[in-house]
PDB file of C-alpha atoms in Angstrom:
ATOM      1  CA  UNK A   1     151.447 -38.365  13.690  1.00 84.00           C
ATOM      2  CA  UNK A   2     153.602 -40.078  16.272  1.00 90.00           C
ATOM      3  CA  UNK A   3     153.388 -36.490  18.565  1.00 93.00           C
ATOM      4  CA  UNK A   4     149.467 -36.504  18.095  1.00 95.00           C
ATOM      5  CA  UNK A   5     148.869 -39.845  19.418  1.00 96.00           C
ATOM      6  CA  UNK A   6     151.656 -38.643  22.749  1.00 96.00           C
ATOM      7  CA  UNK A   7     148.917 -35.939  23.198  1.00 96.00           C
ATOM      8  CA  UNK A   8     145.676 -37.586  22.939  1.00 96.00           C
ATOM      9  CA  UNK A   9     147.206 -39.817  25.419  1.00 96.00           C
ATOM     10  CA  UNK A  10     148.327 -37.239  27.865  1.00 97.00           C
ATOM     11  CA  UNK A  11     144.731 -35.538  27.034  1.00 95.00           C
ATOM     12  CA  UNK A  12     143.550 -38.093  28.554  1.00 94.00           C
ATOM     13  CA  UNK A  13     145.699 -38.739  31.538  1.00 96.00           C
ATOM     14  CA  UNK A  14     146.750 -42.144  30.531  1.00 96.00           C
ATOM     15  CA  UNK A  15     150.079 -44.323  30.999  1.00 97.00           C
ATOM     16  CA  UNK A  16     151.477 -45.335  28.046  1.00 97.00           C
ATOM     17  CA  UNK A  17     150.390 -49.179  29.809  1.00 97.00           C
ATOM     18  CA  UNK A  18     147.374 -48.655  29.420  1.00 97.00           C
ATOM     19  CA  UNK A  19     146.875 -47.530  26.208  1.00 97.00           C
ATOM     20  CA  UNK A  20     149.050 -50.904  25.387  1.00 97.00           C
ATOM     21  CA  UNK A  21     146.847 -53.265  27.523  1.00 97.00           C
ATOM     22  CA  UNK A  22     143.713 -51.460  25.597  1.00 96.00           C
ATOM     23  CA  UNK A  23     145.888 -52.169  22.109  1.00 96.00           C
ATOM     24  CA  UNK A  24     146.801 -55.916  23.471  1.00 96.00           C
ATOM     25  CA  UNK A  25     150.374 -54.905  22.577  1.00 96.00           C
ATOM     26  CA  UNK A  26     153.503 -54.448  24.979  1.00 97.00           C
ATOM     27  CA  UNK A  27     154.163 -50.998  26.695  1.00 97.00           C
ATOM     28  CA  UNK A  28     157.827 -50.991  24.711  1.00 98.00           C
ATOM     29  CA  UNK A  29     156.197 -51.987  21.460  1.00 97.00           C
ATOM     30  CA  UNK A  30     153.080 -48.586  22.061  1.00 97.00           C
ATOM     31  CA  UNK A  31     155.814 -46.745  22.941  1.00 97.00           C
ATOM     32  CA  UNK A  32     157.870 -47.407  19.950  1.00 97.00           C
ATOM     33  CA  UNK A  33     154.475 -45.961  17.740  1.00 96.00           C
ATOM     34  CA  UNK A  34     155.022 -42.984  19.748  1.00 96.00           C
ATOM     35  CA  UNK A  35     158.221 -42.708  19.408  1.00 96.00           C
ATOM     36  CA  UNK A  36     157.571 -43.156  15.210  1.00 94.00           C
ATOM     37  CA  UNK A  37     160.229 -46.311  15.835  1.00 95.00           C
ATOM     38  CA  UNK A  38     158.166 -48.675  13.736  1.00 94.00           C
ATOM     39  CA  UNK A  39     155.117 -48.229  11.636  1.00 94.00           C
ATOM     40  CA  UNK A  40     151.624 -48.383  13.299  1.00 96.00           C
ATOM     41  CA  UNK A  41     149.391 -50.911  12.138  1.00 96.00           C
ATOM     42  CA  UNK A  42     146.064 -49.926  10.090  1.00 96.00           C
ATOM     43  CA  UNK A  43     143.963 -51.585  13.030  1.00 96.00           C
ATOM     44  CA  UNK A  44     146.279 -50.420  15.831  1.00 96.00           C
ATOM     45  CA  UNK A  45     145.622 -46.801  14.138  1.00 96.00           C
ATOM     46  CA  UNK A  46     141.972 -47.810  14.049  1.00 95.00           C
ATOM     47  CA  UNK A  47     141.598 -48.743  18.151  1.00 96.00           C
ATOM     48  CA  UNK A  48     143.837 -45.491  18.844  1.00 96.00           C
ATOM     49  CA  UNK A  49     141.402 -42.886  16.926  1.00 95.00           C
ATOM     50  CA  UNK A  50     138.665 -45.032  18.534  1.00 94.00           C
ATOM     51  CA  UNK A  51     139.475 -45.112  22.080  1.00 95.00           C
ATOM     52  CA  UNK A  52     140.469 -40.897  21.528  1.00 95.00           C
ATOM     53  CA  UNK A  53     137.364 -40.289  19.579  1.00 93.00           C
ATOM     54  CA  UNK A  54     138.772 -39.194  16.787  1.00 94.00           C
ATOM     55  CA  UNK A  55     139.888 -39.805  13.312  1.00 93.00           C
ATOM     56  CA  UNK A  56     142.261 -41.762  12.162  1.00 94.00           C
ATOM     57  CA  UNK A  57     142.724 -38.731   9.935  1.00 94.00           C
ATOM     58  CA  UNK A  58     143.469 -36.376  12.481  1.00 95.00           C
ATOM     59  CA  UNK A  59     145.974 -38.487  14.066  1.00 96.00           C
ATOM     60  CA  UNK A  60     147.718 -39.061  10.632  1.00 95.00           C
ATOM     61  CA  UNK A  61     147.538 -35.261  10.386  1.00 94.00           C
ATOM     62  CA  UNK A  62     145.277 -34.943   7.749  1.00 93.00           C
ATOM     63  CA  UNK A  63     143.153 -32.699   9.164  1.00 90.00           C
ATOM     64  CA  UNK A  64     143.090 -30.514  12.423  1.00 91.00           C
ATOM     65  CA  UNK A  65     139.184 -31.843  13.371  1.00 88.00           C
ATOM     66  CA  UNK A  66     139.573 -33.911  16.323  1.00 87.00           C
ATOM     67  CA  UNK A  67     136.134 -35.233  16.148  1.00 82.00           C
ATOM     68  CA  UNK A  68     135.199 -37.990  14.476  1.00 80.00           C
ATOM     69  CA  UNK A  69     133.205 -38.458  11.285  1.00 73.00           C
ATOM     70  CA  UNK A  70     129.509 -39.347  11.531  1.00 72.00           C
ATOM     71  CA  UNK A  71     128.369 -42.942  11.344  1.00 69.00           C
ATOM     72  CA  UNK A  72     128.029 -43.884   7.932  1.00 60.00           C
ATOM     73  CA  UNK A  73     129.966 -41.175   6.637  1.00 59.00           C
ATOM     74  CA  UNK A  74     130.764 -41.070   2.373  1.00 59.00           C
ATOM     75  CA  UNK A  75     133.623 -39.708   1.026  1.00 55.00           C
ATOM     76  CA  UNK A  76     131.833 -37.599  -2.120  1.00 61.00           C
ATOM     77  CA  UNK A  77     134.399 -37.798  -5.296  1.00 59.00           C
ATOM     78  CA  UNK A  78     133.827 -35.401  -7.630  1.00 62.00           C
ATOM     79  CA  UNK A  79     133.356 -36.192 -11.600  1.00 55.00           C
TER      80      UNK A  79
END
């Protein structure tokens, strides 16, 4: 997880303070999530699939689909 959100930074060309100013956190504390130094927040996770565009699935390595699931998406459970 903690490599995935490195790349999709780097994808995108971005410091590390910026992605914290975006996150309203510290550059040392972002850089501790990529670093997998502390835990990453459900609504940190949230903004950081968000401002990549992606799932917070992908970036929890769930699943290799970077894109994002449809608006209104439903998880279908089987019977």
């Amino acid at each position: 997880m903690y490599e995935r959100i490195r790349n999709l930074r780097e994808d995108k060309d971005l410091t590390q303070t910026q992605v914290a100013k975006y996150l309203n956190c510290s550059q040392r504390i972002y850089s501790n999530y990529e670093r997998g130094e502390v835990d990453i927040p459900t609504g940190i996770l949230i903004k950081i699939a968000d401002l990549h565009n992606t799932s917070t699935d992908y970036i929890l390595n769930r699943t290799n689909k970077k894109e994002p699931y449809p608006q209104g998406y439903k998880l279908k459970i089987k019977d």
